[in-house]
Coordinates of C-alpha atoms and ligand atoms in Angstrom, one line a residue:
M889 CA 37.2 -9.1 45.3
D890 CA 38.5 -7.4 48.1
S891 CA 41.6 -9.2 49.9
L892 CA 42.1 -10.4 53.5
A893 CA 44.6 -11.5 55.6
L894 CA 43.6 -14.3 58.4
Y895 CA 45.3 -14.1 62.2
I896 CA 44.5 -16.9 64.5
H897 CA 45.7 -16.6 68.3
W898 CA 46.8 -19.9 70.2
P899 CA 47.1 -18.3 73.8
F900 CA 49.1 -21.0 75.5
C901 CA 52.8 -21.8 75.8
L902 CA 54.9 -24.8 78.2
A903 CA 56.5 -21.6 79.6
K904 CA 56.1 -18.0 80.0
C905 CA 59.8 -16.7 78.6
P906 CA 61.1 -13.8 80.7
Y907 CA 61.3 -11.1 78.1
C908 CA 58.1 -11.8 76.6
D909 CA 54.7 -9.4 76.6
F910 CA 52.5 -11.7 74.3
N911 CA 49.1 -12.6 75.1
S912 CA 50.7 -16.2 76.2
H913 CA 49.7 -18.4 79.1
V914 CA 50.8 -21.5 81.0
R915 CA 48.1 -23.9 81.8
D916 CA 48.6 -27.5 83.7
K917 CA 46.8 -28.9 81.3
I918 CA 46.4 -27.1 77.9
P919 CA 41.9 -27.0 76.9
E920 CA 42.5 -27.6 73.6
T921 CA 39.7 -29.1 72.5
R922 CA 37.8 -26.5 74.3
F923 CA 40.1 -23.9 72.3
A924 CA 39.8 -25.2 68.9
A925 CA 36.3 -25.6 69.2
A926 CA 35.9 -21.9 70.0
L927 CA 38.6 -20.5 67.2
R928 CA 36.6 -22.2 64.6
R929 CA 33.2 -20.9 66.5
E930 CA 34.8 -17.4 66.2
L931 CA 35.8 -17.8 62.8
A932 CA 32.9 -18.7 61.2
H933 CA 30.8 -15.5 63.4
E934 CA 33.3 -13.0 61.8
A935 CA 33.4 -15.0 58.2
A936 CA 29.6 -14.3 58.5
R937 CA 29.9 -10.5 59.0
I938 CA 32.8 -9.6 56.7
G939 CA 31.3 -11.5 53.8
P940 CA 33.2 -13.0 50.8
R941 CA 37.0 -11.9 50.4
R942 CA 39.8 -13.7 48.3
L943 CA 42.1 -14.8 51.8
T944 CA 45.7 -14.0 50.5
S945 CA 47.3 -15.6 53.8
I946 CA 46.5 -17.4 57.4
F947 CA 49.1 -16.9 60.4
F948 CA 48.9 -19.4 63.4
G949 CA 50.3 -17.4 65.9
G950 CA 51.2 -17.1 69.6
G951 CA 51.9 -18.3 72.3
T952 CA 53.0 -21.6 70.8
P953 CA 50.6 -22.6 67.8
S954 CA 52.8 -25.8 67.3
L955 CA 51.4 -27.1 70.5
L956 CA 47.6 -27.4 68.3
S957 CA 47.1 -30.9 67.0
P958 CA 47.6 -30.8 63.5
E959 CA 44.2 -32.1 63.1
N960 CA 42.7 -28.7 64.4
V961 CA 45.1 -26.8 62.8
A962 CA 43.7 -28.7 59.2
A963 CA 39.9 -28.0 60.8
L964 CA 40.8 -24.3 61.0
I965 CA 42.2 -24.4 57.8
E966 CA 39.6 -25.9 56.1
D967 CA 37.1 -23.8 57.7
A968 CA 38.8 -20.6 56.5
K969 CA 39.2 -22.2 52.7
T970 CA 35.2 -22.9 52.9
L971 CA 34.1 -19.2 54.3
F972 CA 36.2 -17.3 52.2
T973 CA 38.0 -17.7 48.7
A974 CA 41.6 -19.3 49.1
D975 CA 44.0 -17.0 46.8
R976 CA 45.7 -19.2 44.6
N977 CA 49.1 -18.4 46.4
M978 CA 47.6 -18.6 49.7
E979 CA 50.5 -18.5 52.4
I980 CA 49.5 -20.2 55.7
T981 CA 52.1 -20.2 58.2
L982 CA 52.5 -21.6 61.4
E983 CA 54.6 -20.4 64.5
A984 CA 56.9 -23.1 66.0
N985 CA 59.1 -23.9 69.0
P986 CA 61.9 -26.2 68.3
T987 CA 60.8 -28.8 71.0
S988 CA 61.2 -32.0 69.7
I989 CA 58.2 -33.0 70.7
E990 CA 56.6 -30.2 68.1
A991 CA 59.3 -30.8 65.5
G992 CA 57.9 -34.2 65.4
R993 CA 54.6 -32.9 64.4
F994 CA 55.8 -31.0 61.1
A995 CA 55.0 -33.5 58.7
G996 CA 51.3 -33.3 59.9
Y997 CA 51.0 -29.4 59.9
A998 CA 52.4 -29.3 56.0
G999 CA 49.8 -32.4 55.5
A1000 CA 47.1 -29.9 56.5
G1001 CA 48.0 -27.0 54.4
V1002 CA 50.8 -25.1 56.2
N1003 CA 53.2 -23.9 53.5
R1004 CA 55.3 -21.6 55.6
V1005 CA 56.6 -22.2 59.0
S1006 CA 58.4 -19.5 61.7
I1007 CA 60.5 -21.1 64.1
G1008 CA 61.6 -19.3 67.6
I1009 CA 64.8 -20.5 67.6
Q1010 CA 66.3 -17.1 69.5
S1011 CA 69.8 -18.0 70.1
F1012 CA 72.2 -20.7 68.8
D1013 CA 74.1 -20.5 72.2
D1014 CA 72.8 -22.5 75.1
D1015 CA 73.8 -20.0 77.9
A1016 CA 71.8 -17.7 75.8
L1017 CA 69.0 -19.7 75.8
K1018 CA 69.4 -20.3 79.5
F1019 CA 69.2 -16.7 80.5
L1020 CA 66.1 -16.0 77.9
G1021 CA 64.2 -18.9 79.7
R1022 CA 63.9 -21.2 76.6
E1023 CA 62.9 -24.8 77.0
H1024 CA 65.1 -26.1 74.2
S1025 CA 68.6 -26.6 73.0
A1026 CA 70.9 -25.5 70.4
A1027 CA 71.0 -28.7 69.1
Q1028 CA 67.4 -29.3 69.0
A1029 CA 67.0 -26.0 67.2
V1030 CA 69.4 -27.0 64.5
A1031 CA 67.6 -30.2 64.5
A1032 CA 64.3 -28.2 64.2
L1033 CA 65.5 -26.1 61.6
E1034 CA 66.8 -29.3 59.5
L1035 CA 63.9 -31.1 59.6
G1036 CA 61.3 -27.9 59.1
R1037 CA 63.6 -27.1 56.0
K1038 CA 63.1 -30.8 54.5
I1039 CA 59.2 -30.5 54.8
F1040 CA 58.2 -27.1 54.1
P1041 CA 58.5 -24.9 51.0
R1042 CA 59.4 -21.8 52.9
L1043 CA 61.0 -21.5 56.6
S1044 CA 61.7 -18.5 58.6
F1045 CA 63.0 -18.5 62.1
D1046 CA 63.6 -15.9 64.8
L1047 CA 66.7 -14.7 66.8
I1048 CA 67.3 -12.2 69.7
Y1049 CA 70.0 -10.2 69.3
A1050 CA 71.9 -7.2 71.5
R1051 CA 71.1 -9.4 74.7
P1052 CA 73.4 -8.7 77.9
G1053 CA 77.1 -9.0 77.5
Q1054 CA 76.7 -9.6 73.4
A1055 CA 80.0 -8.3 71.6
E1056 CA 79.9 -7.4 68.1
R1057 CA 82.2 -10.6 67.0
A1058 CA 80.4 -13.3 69.0
W1059 CA 77.1 -11.8 67.4
R1060 CA 78.7 -11.8 64.1
A1061 CA 79.8 -15.7 64.8
E1062 CA 75.9 -16.7 65.5
L1063 CA 74.5 -14.9 62.5
A1064 CA 77.5 -16.8 60.6
T1065 CA 75.5 -19.9 62.1
A1066 CA 71.8 -18.5 61.7
L1067 CA 72.5 -17.9 57.8
S1068 CA 74.2 -21.0 57.0
L1069 CA 71.0 -22.5 58.5
A1070 CA 68.5 -20.2 56.9
A1071 CA 66.0 -20.8 54.4
D1072 CA 64.4 -17.7 52.9
H1073 CA 63.6 -15.7 55.7
L1074 CA 64.9 -14.5 59.3
S1075 CA 63.2 -12.2 61.6
L1076 CA 66.0 -11.1 63.8
Y1077 CA 65.0 -9.0 66.8
Q1078 CA 67.0 -6.7 69.0
L1079 CA 65.9 -7.5 72.7
T1080 CA 63.8 -4.8 74.4
I1081 CA 62.7 -5.1 77.9
E1082 CA 58.8 -4.9 77.9
Q1083 CA 56.9 -3.6 80.8
G1084 CA 55.2 -6.0 82.8
T1085 CA 58.0 -9.4 82.2
K1086 CA 60.5 -10.5 84.4
F1087 CA 63.0 -9.0 82.4
A1088 CA 61.7 -5.7 83.5
T1089 CA 61.5 -6.4 87.2
L1090 CA 65.4 -7.9 87.0
Y1091 CA 66.3 -4.9 84.4
A1092 CA 65.0 -2.5 87.4
R1093 CA 66.8 -3.8 89.8
G1094 CA 70.0 -3.9 88.1
A1095 CA 70.1 -7.8 87.2
F1096 CA 71.4 -6.8 84.1
R1097 CA 72.7 -4.4 81.4
L1098 CA 71.9 -4.0 78.0
P1099 CA 74.5 -2.9 75.1
D1100 CA 74.6 1.1 74.7
E1101 CA 73.2 2.7 72.2
D1102 CA 76.5 2.5 69.8
L1103 CA 76.8 -1.2 70.6
A1104 CA 73.5 -1.7 70.0
A1105 CA 73.6 0.2 66.0
A1106 CA 76.6 -1.5 65.4
L1107 CA 74.9 -5.2 66.2
Y1108 CA 71.9 -3.6 64.0
D1109 CA 74.5 -2.9 60.8
A1110 CA 76.2 -5.8 61.5
T1111 CA 73.2 -7.8 60.9
A1112 CA 71.9 -6.6 57.5
D1113 CA 75.3 -6.5 56.5
A1114 CA 75.6 -10.2 57.0
A1115 CA 72.4 -10.9 55.6
A1116 CA 72.5 -8.9 52.6
K1117 CA 75.7 -10.9 51.3
F1118 CA 73.9 -13.9 51.8
G1119 CA 71.2 -12.8 49.5
L1120 CA 68.4 -11.8 52.4
A1121 CA 67.8 -8.2 51.9
Q1122 CA 66.3 -6.2 54.8
Y1123 CA 62.7 -5.6 53.7
E1124 CA 61.4 -4.4 57.3
I1125 CA 63.3 -3.6 60.2
S1126 CA 63.5 -6.7 61.9
N1127 CA 62.6 -9.1 58.8
Y1128 CA 65.2 -10.3 55.5
A1129 CA 64.3 -12.6 53.1
V1130 CA 65.3 -13.5 49.6
R1131 CA 63.2 -11.5 47.1
G1132 CA 59.6 -12.7 46.8
S1133 CA 59.9 -14.5 49.8
E1134 CA 58.8 -11.6 52.3
S1135 CA 55.8 -12.7 54.7
R1136 CA 52.9 -12.2 52.5
H1137 CA 50.9 -12.0 55.8
N1138 CA 53.1 -9.5 57.8
L1139 CA 53.4 -7.2 54.8
A1140 CA 49.5 -6.9 55.0
Y1141 CA 50.2 -5.4 58.1
W1142 CA 52.9 -3.2 57.3
R1143 CA 51.3 -2.0 53.7
Y1144 CA 47.4 -1.5 56.1
Q1145 CA 45.7 -3.6 54.7
D1146 CA 42.3 -5.5 55.7
Y1147 CA 42.9 -8.6 58.3
A1148 CA 40.7 -10.2 60.7
G1149 CA 42.0 -11.6 63.9
I1150 CA 40.9 -14.1 65.8
G1151 CA 41.6 -15.8 69.3
P1152 CA 42.6 -14.2 72.8
G1153 CA 43.7 -10.6 72.6
A1154 CA 43.7 -10.9 68.5
H1155 CA 43.3 -7.5 66.8
G1156 CA 41.8 -6.9 63.2
R1157 CA 41.4 -4.1 61.1
L1158 CA 38.6 -4.7 58.6
T1159 CA 36.6 -2.4 56.1
F1160 CA 33.0 -2.1 55.9
G1161 CA 31.8 0.0 53.2
E1162 CA 33.2 3.3 54.0
T1163 CA 34.4 2.6 57.4
L1164 CA 37.6 0.8 58.7
L1165 CA 36.7 -1.0 61.7
A1166 CA 39.6 -1.7 64.9
T1167 CA 38.3 -4.6 66.5
S1168 CA 39.4 -6.9 69.3
R1169 CA 38.9 -9.4 71.5
H1170 CA 39.4 -10.1 75.3
R1171 CA 42.8 -11.3 76.5
A1172 CA 42.1 -13.4 79.0
P1173 CA 41.7 -17.1 77.0
E1174 CA 39.1 -18.5 79.6
I1175 CA 36.9 -15.3 79.4
W1176 CA 37.2 -15.0 75.4
A1177 CA 36.1 -18.6 75.3
D1178 CA 33.2 -18.2 77.9
M1179 CA 32.2 -15.4 75.6
V1180 CA 32.6 -17.3 72.1
E1181 CA 30.4 -20.1 73.9
S1182 CA 27.6 -18.1 74.6
T1183 CA 27.6 -15.3 71.7
G1184 CA 30.2 -16.8 69.4
T1185 CA 32.8 -14.0 69.7
G1186 CA 35.0 -13.0 72.4
A1187 CA 34.7 -9.3 70.8
T1188 CA 35.6 -6.4 73.1
V1189 CA 35.2 -2.5 72.0
E1190 CA 35.1 -1.9 68.3
D1191 CA 36.3 1.5 67.0
T1192 CA 35.6 3.1 63.8
I1193 CA 39.1 4.6 63.2
S1194 CA 39.2 8.2 62.1
P1195 CA 40.6 9.3 58.8
R1196 CA 43.6 11.1 60.8
D1197 CA 44.4 7.7 62.8
Q1198 CA 44.2 5.7 59.5
A1199 CA 46.6 8.2 58.2
R1200 CA 48.7 7.6 61.4
E1201 CA 48.4 4.1 61.5
A1202 CA 49.5 3.5 58.2
L1203 CA 52.5 5.8 58.2
L1204 CA 53.9 4.2 61.6
M1205 CA 53.8 0.9 59.3
G1206 CA 54.6 1.7 56.2
L1207 CA 57.4 3.8 57.3
R1208 CA 59.3 0.2 58.7
L1209 CA 59.2 -1.2 55.0
A1210 CA 62.1 -0.7 52.6
E1211 CA 59.6 -0.5 49.8
G1212 CA 58.0 2.7 51.6
I1213 CA 54.6 4.0 51.5
S1214 CA 53.1 4.1 47.9
L1215 CA 51.2 7.5 48.1
P1216 CA 48.1 6.5 45.5
R1217 CA 47.3 3.8 47.9
F1218 CA 48.4 5.2 51.1
E1219 CA 45.4 8.3 49.8
A1220 CA 43.3 5.6 48.3
R1221 CA 43.2 3.8 51.8
T1222 CA 43.1 6.3 54.3
G1223 CA 41.3 9.5 52.3
T1224 CA 44.2 11.6 53.4
K1225 CA 46.7 13.3 51.3
L1226 CA 50.7 13.3 52.9
P1227 CA 51.0 16.6 53.2
D1228 CA 47.9 17.0 55.4
A1229 CA 49.4 13.8 57.6
I1230 CA 53.1 14.9 58.3
D1231 CA 55.0 17.7 59.7
P1232 CA 56.5 19.3 56.3
A1233 CA 59.4 20.7 58.1
I1234 CA 60.5 17.6 59.6
L1235 CA 60.4 15.9 56.5
S1236 CA 62.8 18.3 55.2
Q1237 CA 64.8 17.7 57.7
C1238 CA 64.7 14.0 57.3
V1239 CA 65.2 14.0 53.5
E1240 CA 68.0 16.5 53.9
E1241 CA 69.7 14.7 56.4
G1242 CA 69.5 10.9 54.6
Y1243 CA 66.8 9.3 56.3
L1244 CA 63.9 9.6 54.4
T1245 CA 63.4 10.1 50.7
L1246 CA 60.6 11.3 48.7
T1247 CA 59.1 10.7 45.3
D1248 CA 56.9 11.6 43.5
S1249 CA 54.5 8.4 44.4
I1250 CA 56.5 7.0 47.7
L1251 CA 57.6 8.0 50.6
A1252 CA 60.3 5.5 52.6
T1253 CA 62.6 5.4 54.8
T1254 CA 66.4 4.8 54.0
P1255 CA 68.7 2.4 56.1
E1256 CA 69.5 5.4 58.4
G1257 CA 66.5 6.4 58.7
R1258 CA 64.7 3.0 59.5
K1259 CA 67.6 2.8 62.3
R1260 CA 66.1 5.6 63.9
L1261 CA 62.2 5.1 63.3
D1262 CA 61.6 5.1 67.2
A1263 CA 62.7 9.2 67.4
I1264 CA 61.7 10.2 64.0
L1265 CA 58.0 8.9 63.7
P1266 CA 56.6 11.0 66.9
E1267 CA 58.0 14.1 65.1
L1268 CA 57.1 13.6 61.5
V1269 CA 54.1 12.1 62.1
L1270 CA 51.1 14.7 62.9
Ligands
LIG2184 C1 55.2 -15.1 69.4 S1 56.5 -15.2 69.5 C2 56.8 -16.5 68.9 C3 56.2 -17.4 69.1 C4 56.9 -18.7 69.6 N1 56.2 -18.6 71.1 C5 58.5 -18.5 70.0 O1 58.6 -18.1 71.2 O2 59.0 -19.4 69.7 C6 57.6 -13.9 68.6 C7 58.4 -13.5 68.7 O3 59.3 -12.2 69.2 C8 60.5 -12.6 69.5 N2 60.1 -11.7 71.0 C9 59.3 -11.4 71.9 N3 59.8 -10.8 72.8 C10 60.8 -10.3 72.4 C11 61.4 -8.9 73.6 N4 60.9 -8.9 74.0 N5 62.6 -8.8 72.7 C12 62.8 -9.3 71.4 N6 62.5 -10.0 70.7 C13 60.7 -10.4 71.0 C14 61.1 -13.6 69.6 O4 61.9 -13.6 68.8 C15 59.8 -14.5 69.6 O5 60.1 -15.5 68.5
LIG2185 S1 58.2 -16.1 73.5 FE1 57.2 -17.3 72.3 S2 57.2 -19.3 73.7 FE2 57.9 -17.5 74.9 S3 56.5 -16.8 76.4 FE3 56.2 -15.9 74.5 S4 55.0 -16.7 72.9 FE4 55.6 -18.0 74.5

């Protein structure tokens, strides 16, 4: 039976962080009952057309899914298990924010079947948390991590580095704290200024500056170096794990496998026979809910992805991974041979300069190549 990863989007947050361009919204009163029911309805609708699949992962992302009650999380998990065939090792992740109220729900989520939590810590420095507009303190972050580690078999947390004024020494110290609290997985992101965010306005006005390219590169190297010493390998540009503890759900994206996306703004990639379909949902929460209530789904445009675009997408995703791209898998999935999808001259140059490696069966980036991936990809991929 073909495998499937399932993404469920919860679109609400207590406050909008100034750096964030995720589909997240603040409401005076979160309409939980309505949205949980709409998610269940859209899941059933999507499952009916997808048909039988072996479900390898469920990921509750957001927004802040830890604002959803354990009862509703349990109902969605039970639905998914009934509608699909649960894999024996099904990974069920929930993104959580470390405020005390939400941390108190951890036991409920574990009881609902969540076996992995991903906590948005962002920083262990109170001033940085304030700058990032976070609703929690460093002490609350540590408490949430300690509680989470007791309750969940697997735990990851997110940090944002390369912040304004952050020196390498300060980041190394923060990283040491992070590693001392880490379980089996970490997501460490460089701060990026996303269009349309509050930070984009402030940055354009010159209200703060970001580390220059050299410092950002040094911070990135320091990150990989410290994590490796702690036994967490960089398996994707921003993701570090103990071997075997990589996020199975995110690996499905990067390996360009099928996934369904439920909820406002969620995307999917679904194979139907010979066709690979790109699915998307209306981004506005209330419009999405209206659509689900009247038709069973908030789906918007659905496009068939051409073989050329499939090859392109598979390369953009796969080259983020240290394991690289399996060429037999790439060809079977996209129907395209690698030489037809990349520029041979750029490939040779990147191999010569130590940014890419190519064997009979694998194309991969080296650590140096991953650092420059944004510059390499537009040149390499046809
Ligand atoms: C959907 S959010 C996480 C969920 C949760 N609401 C939270 O904030 O903790 C996913 C992660 O992306 C990262 N992120 C979001 N915007 C970012 C940006 N502009 N630069 C760097 N990292 C960012 C943050 O680390 C965040 O935890
Ligand atoms: S970073 Fe998380 S909490 Fe902040 S606005 Fe984005 S999704 Fe919401």
